[in-house]
mmCIF file of C-alpha atoms in Angstrom:
data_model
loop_
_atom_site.group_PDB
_atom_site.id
_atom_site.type_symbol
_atom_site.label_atom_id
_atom_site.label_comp_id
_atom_site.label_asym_id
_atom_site.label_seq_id
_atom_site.Cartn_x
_atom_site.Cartn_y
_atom_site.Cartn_z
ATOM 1 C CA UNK Z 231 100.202 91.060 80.926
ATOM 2 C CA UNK Z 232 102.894 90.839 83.719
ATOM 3 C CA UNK Z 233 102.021 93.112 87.144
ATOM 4 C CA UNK Z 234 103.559 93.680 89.919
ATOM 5 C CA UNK Z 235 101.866 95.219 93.152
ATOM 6 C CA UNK Z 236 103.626 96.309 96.431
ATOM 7 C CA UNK Z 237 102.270 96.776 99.546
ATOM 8 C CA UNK Z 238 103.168 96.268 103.696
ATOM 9 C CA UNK Z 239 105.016 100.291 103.742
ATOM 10 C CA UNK Z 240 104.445 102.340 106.162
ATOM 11 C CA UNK Z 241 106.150 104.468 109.356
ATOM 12 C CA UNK Z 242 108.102 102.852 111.587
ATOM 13 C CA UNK Z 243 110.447 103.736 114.358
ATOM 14 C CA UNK Z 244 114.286 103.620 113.579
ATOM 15 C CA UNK Z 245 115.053 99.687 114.923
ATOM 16 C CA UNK Z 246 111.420 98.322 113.883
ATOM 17 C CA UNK Z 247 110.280 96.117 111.450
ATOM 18 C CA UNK Z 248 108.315 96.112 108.706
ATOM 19 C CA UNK Z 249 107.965 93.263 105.420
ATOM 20 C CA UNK Z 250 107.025 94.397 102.203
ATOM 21 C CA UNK Z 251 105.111 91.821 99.726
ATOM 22 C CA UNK Z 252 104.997 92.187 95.910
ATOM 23 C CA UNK Z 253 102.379 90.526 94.171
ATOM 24 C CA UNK Z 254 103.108 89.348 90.615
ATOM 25 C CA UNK Z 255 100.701 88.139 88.245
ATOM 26 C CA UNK Z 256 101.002 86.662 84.970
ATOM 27 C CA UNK Z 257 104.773 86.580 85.016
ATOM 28 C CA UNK Z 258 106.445 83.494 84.631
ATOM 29 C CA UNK Z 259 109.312 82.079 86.710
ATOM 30 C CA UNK Z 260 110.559 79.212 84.283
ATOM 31 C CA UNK Z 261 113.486 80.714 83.363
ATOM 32 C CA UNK Z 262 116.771 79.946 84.819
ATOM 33 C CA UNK Z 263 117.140 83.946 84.910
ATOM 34 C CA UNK Z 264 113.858 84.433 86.198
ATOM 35 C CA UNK Z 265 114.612 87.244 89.217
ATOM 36 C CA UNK Z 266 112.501 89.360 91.883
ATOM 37 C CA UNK Z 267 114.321 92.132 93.005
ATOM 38 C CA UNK Z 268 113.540 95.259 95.250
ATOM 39 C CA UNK Z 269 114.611 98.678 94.331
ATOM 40 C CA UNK Z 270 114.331 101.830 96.386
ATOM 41 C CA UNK Z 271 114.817 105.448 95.784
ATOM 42 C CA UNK Z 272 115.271 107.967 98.438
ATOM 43 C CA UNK Z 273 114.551 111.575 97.607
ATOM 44 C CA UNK Z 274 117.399 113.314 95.640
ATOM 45 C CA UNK Z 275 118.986 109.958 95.115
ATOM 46 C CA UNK Z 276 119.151 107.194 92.555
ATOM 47 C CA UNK Z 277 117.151 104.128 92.600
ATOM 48 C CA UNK Z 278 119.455 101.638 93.952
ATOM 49 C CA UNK Z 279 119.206 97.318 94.298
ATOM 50 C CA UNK Z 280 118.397 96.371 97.880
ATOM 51 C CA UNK Z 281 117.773 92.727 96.945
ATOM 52 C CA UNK Z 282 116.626 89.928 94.591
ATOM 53 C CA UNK Z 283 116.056 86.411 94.609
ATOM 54 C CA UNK Z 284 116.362 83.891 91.565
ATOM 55 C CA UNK Z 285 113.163 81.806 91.245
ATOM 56 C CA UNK Z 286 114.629 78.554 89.702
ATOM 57 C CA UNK Z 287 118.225 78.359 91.841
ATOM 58 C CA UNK Z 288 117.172 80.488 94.640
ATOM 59 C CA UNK Z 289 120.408 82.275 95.086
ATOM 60 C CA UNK Z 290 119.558 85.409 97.076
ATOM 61 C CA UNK Z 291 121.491 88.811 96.904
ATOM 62 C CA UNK Z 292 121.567 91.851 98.805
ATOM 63 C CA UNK Z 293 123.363 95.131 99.009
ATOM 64 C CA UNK Z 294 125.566 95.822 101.580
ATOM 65 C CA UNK Z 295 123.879 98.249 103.267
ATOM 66 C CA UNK Z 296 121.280 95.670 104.123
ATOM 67 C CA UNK Z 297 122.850 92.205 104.438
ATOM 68 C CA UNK Z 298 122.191 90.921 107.959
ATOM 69 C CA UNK Z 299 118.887 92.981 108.233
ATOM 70 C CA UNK Z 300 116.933 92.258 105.335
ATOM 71 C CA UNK Z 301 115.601 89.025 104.257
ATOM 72 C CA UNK Z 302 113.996 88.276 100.668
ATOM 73 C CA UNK Z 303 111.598 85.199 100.409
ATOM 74 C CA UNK Z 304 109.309 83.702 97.601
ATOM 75 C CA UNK Z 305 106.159 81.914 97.682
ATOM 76 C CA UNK Z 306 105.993 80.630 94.600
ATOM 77 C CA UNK Z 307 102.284 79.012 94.871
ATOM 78 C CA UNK Z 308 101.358 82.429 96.117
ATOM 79 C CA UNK Z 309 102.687 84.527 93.558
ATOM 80 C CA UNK Z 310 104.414 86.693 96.129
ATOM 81 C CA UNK Z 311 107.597 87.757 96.651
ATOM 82 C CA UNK Z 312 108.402 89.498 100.690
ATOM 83 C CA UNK Z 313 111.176 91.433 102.002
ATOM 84 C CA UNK Z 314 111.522 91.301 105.673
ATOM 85 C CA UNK Z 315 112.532 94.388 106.993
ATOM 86 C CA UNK Z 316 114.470 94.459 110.479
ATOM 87 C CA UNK Z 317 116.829 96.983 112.449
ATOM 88 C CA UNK Z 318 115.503 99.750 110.105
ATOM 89 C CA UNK Z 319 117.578 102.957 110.273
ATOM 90 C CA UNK Z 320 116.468 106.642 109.121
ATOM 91 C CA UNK Z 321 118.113 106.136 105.921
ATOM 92 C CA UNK Z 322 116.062 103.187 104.935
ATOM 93 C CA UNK Z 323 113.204 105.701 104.246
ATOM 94 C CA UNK Z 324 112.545 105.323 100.654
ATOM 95 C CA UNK Z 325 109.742 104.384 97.793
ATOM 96 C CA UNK Z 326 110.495 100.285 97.680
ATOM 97 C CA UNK Z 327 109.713 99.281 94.576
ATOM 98 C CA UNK Z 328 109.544 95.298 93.335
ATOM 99 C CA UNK Z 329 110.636 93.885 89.692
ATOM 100 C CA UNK Z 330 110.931 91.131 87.769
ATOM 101 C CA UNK Z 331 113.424 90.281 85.261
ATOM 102 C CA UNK Z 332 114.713 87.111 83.302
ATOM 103 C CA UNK Z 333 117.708 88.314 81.250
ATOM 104 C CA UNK Z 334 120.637 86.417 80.530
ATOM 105 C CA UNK Z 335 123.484 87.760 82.105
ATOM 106 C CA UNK Z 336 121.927 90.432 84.089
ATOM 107 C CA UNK Z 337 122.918 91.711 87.252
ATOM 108 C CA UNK Z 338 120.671 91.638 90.184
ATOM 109 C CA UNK Z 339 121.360 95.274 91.137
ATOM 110 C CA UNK Z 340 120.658 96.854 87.930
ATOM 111 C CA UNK Z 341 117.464 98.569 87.147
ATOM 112 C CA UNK Z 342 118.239 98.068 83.673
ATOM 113 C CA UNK Z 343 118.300 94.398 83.606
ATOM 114 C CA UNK Z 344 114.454 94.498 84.367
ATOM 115 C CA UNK Z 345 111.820 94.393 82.552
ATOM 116 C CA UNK Z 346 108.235 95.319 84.494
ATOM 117 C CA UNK Z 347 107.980 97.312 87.745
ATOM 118 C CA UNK Z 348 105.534 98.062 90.413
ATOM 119 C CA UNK Z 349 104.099 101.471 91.351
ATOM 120 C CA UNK Z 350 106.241 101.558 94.579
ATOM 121 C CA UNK Z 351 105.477 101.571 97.963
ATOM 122 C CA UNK Z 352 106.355 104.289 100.935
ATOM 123 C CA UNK Z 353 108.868 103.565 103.938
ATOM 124 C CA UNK Z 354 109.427 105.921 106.464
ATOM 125 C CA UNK Z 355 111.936 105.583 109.310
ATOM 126 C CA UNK Z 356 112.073 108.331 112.038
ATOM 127 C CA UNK Z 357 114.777 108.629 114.230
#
């Protein structure tokens, strides 16, 4: 049974830092597909990609409203997948969630193109 487990939210002042880490157990990354992505959904809004990194190629991709701030990184032995958070603004705050996916063809931004989720983790960024 594949899980995923998020954890490292918090509060933070608008310009801090925080890094999220999603645990993943019994998912495999053997697949040339094979993708850890993080999702987040601010209230009244849809969940949107913020970033995901192929396990096999390591190609990384990120939204544009974080390139240049973010940073996604895998540890394979440790099962973990992070995403450094830097320069956070106000409308960073958002449940993060992490996912894993390995479909053929699917696009690392959509929600749909994943298959198991975490439970989400709190970020809050005050002004």
């Amino acid at each position: 049974q594949v899980q995923l487990v998020e954890s490292g939210g918090g509060s933070v002042q608008a310009g801090g830092s925080l890094t999220l880490s999603c645990a993943t157990s019994g998912y495999t990354y053997d697949s040339v597909n094979s993708r850890i992505g993080w999702f987040r959904q601010a209230p009244g809004k849809e969940r949107e990609g913020v970033a995901a990194t192929y396990s096999l190629g390591g190609s990384k991709y990120y939204a544009d409203s974080v390139r240049g701030r973010f940073t996604i990184s895998q540890d394979k032995a440790k099962n973990r997948v992070y995403l450094l958070m830097s320069a956070l603004k106000p409308e960073d705050t958002a449940i993060y969630y992490c996912a894993a996916g390995d479909r053929y063809g699917g696009a690392w931004y959509l929600q749909n193109d994943y298959d198991y989720w975490g439970q989400g983790t709190q970020v809050t960024v005050s002004s």
